[in-house]
Amino acid sequence: MIQNYFKIAWRNMVRNKTFSTINVLGLALGMASSLLIFLWIQDELSVDAYHENGPRLYNVMERQIYDGRVEAGTSTPGLLPEELKRKFPEIKHAAGFTWEEQHTFAVKNRVNKEKGRFAGADWFSMYSIPLLEGTAESALNAPNNIAISRRMAEHFYGSPAAAIGQSIRVDSKDDYQVAAVFENLPANSSETYDYLLNWQDFLKRNEWAKDWGNNAPQTRIELQPGADASQLEAKIEDFLHDYSAGLKAGTFDIQLFLQPYQDAYLYSNFEHGYQDGGRIEYVRLLSIVAVFVLLIACINFMNLATARSVKRAREVGVRKVVGAVRGLLVGQFIGEALLLTSLALIVALILVWGLLPTFNQLTGKQIVLHLTQSRFWLLLLSVTLVTGLVAGSYPALFLSSLQPLKVLKGSIRFGSGARQFRQGLVVFQFMLSVLLIVGTLVVYRQMDYIQNKNLGYNRENLIYLPAEGELVGKYSTFKQELLNQPGIQSITYMEGTPTERHGSTNNVKWPGKDPNLSIEFMFSRVDYDFTKTLNVKVKGRDFSKEFGQDSTNFLINETAARRIGYDDPIGKPLTLWGKPGIVVGVMEDFHTGSLHGPIEPMIALLNPDADGKNILVRTEPGQTKEAMASLEALTRKLNPEFPFTYQFADESYQNLYRAETVLGSLANYFAFLAIFISCLGLLGLSAFMAEQRTREIGVRKVLGASLGSVVVLLSRDFLKLVFVAIVLACPIAWYFMNQWLANYEYKIAIEWWMLAGAGLVAMGIALLTISFQSIKAALMNPVKSLRSE
């Protein structure tokens, strides 16, 4: 019997090649889209989940309370890791961890730039990073020890074994001994580094990190087996009060809390000091998109199957007359749906295999099809079964419910309930499609707004390069000679960059300040021509060599002036870190970092030392090529031992919105697919309606109805359904996209034309789809129409 059902299903597919092709194509596109999203989600959920001690690893974080605000962050005092480990027996291991830095490494004649960090001695005991050479205990336990990756070892020494115990020179001044070689970090690691320097060296290089009042590095801990994280969190909440006299004085306080390490990647956003989403929102959003696209594909299948139901009605009638029970008929049609779904799965896998390299490039992932893993095949089986059952359920139940007497008499009529259900499916399809179109449009507009917003400084024709090696001592010569080169407009340096916030402090005083008031000010040590190079407008003046005392003076931004309360700040006194000076200029507010946060109060102070700074070079518009040639030639001349490295400011700014850009691109593609598959479903329903009204169309044409009137007759009801879908979708889309935009301090407003535009796009595409089938039906010979049954 099963073999017979299979033969019938195959014959029906072959006889109706067009409908079968549309069915398979629609399901394949829906399944391929969903599989790609599921693979992406699976990869996101696997990030940092490979550590054996993962459930016992935590980030120690600070909740800072000041100026009526509560902010949370990973920055902690440099001495905190060891002190926590010493004080609390619940902590098995503790390690500091810094931001990513790029340094120049040299072994004999091999020189290369590498990115890495500083980490505490317990690092390799805490994290499951395989050591190819060396031990976890000795890898980072001495001031001159360094651990490097397999890639670095092979590059400089040929192999991990040859690297161990060898010397490597950093930045042409410090020699380190390779104490360990670790395996290259996996693709699903949120943290990247090719080398780790030890914590003792970090504290030696950065004296400020020994002050309990300064925060910058991270603190990681591993709890003892069985230790209660919530109890430890309660114990450490006020831990810093004993180490910093300024805490709990007035309105400023710092509380420590724990975040599970495995949550850090997906739950990185904090609102008012408490965890509030992050990348998990993108995971949830794309999960919904995957379900939407798959649902649309299933609805498309239902409508197409229903459109052909009249052709199968007699078959159902005959089977029921000869004794077929409804359960067998349901099984037959579900089986046919699963057969089509299985064929669609094969097509979908081919599509996924072909699209995966492009998808990886778009998302920055390294996803592969794990064809040998049972988990992957379980995912495919689940998708196939769910899709087949959902897509085939309604057609199976509908066809199996037909009355054999009515069918065989030729008097079959479909009731209003069935018609309304199919219409409801179309409305639902286009609701989902309009939601995706609106979402795509809003994301695109927000990204366009971000890219074109006036940031207060000009990021075009602006280049960053690190002040390192001989450039530090020869900076004045470098600046003077470079300004004489073609294509160069201005040069300065600063701590951090305009797209990367450097540091902040609340140790700022001025006459009349409320002693209980604590305001966090961003700060940066800069060179002359700072505002000129950034093209930032300034009231008063920039730092100038004509004023020798500028080494003790300050530039502040407009937000800082407002927070201080100065109506006319120029010439007014200000004290930073106990050093008095005066405000010589007020910079027009400009954005640092992303637009997710507001503009913060900022202080710039003149600093004669370029060490640790980034050199900013402003080039003449249209002369980038000449400027780059001059910049590279002079850099290699004055700093020959260091590779020439640089970054364009606009590229650095775009990197801040990598996640949003990926989301926008994915939304574009999946919205197009959703509309395409929805139109296939609409094509199916219009074919069904034309089939139902064949005789009516024939009669109308015999009585003189024009082609246009027949097209309007068949199109009108469908366009009403699409209109209803648009009306229902617009308020839902408005609500959810406003929720997404709430993550930005600076954002667009969702205007009426965005919703109307999405509706018109959906309506226009639907009209084209319906018109195709309507014109085809209207052109049918009325003689054949009246003869048809």
Short mmCIF file of C-alpha atoms in Angstrom, two decimals, residues 430 434 437 675 718-724 726 757-770:
data_model
loop_
_atom_site.label_atom_id
_atom_site.label_comp_id
_atom_site.label_asym_id
_atom_site.label_seq_id
_atom_site.Cartn_x
_atom_site.Cartn_y
_atom_site.Cartn_z
CA PHE A 430 1.75 39.23 3.75
CA VAL A 434 5.38 43.62 5.40
CA ILE A 437 10.05 44.99 4.64
CA ILE A 675 8.01 38.40 -0.53
CA PHE A 718 -6.90 39.35 -3.36
CA LEU A 719 -5.86 42.98 -3.15
CA LYS A 720 -8.33 43.41 -0.27
CA LEU A 721 -6.51 40.62 1.57
CA VAL A 722 -3.14 42.25 1.00
CA PHE A 723 -4.54 45.59 2.16
CA VAL A 724 -5.83 43.98 5.37
CA ILE A 726 -0.75 45.87 5.51
CA GLY A 757 6.19 52.56 1.28
CA ALA A 758 6.43 49.02 2.61
CA GLY A 759 2.70 48.60 2.02
CA LEU A 760 2.93 49.90 -1.55
CA VAL A 761 5.83 47.56 -2.30
CA ALA A 762 3.83 44.59 -0.99
CA MET A 763 0.71 45.73 -2.85
CA GLY A 764 2.58 46.29 -6.10
CA ILE A 765 4.29 42.90 -6.04
CA ALA A 766 1.01 41.20 -5.14
CA LEU A 767 -0.78 43.00 -7.98
CA LEU A 768 1.82 41.82 -10.50
CA THR A 769 1.48 38.25 -9.25
CA ILE A 770 -2.32 38.26 -9.29
#
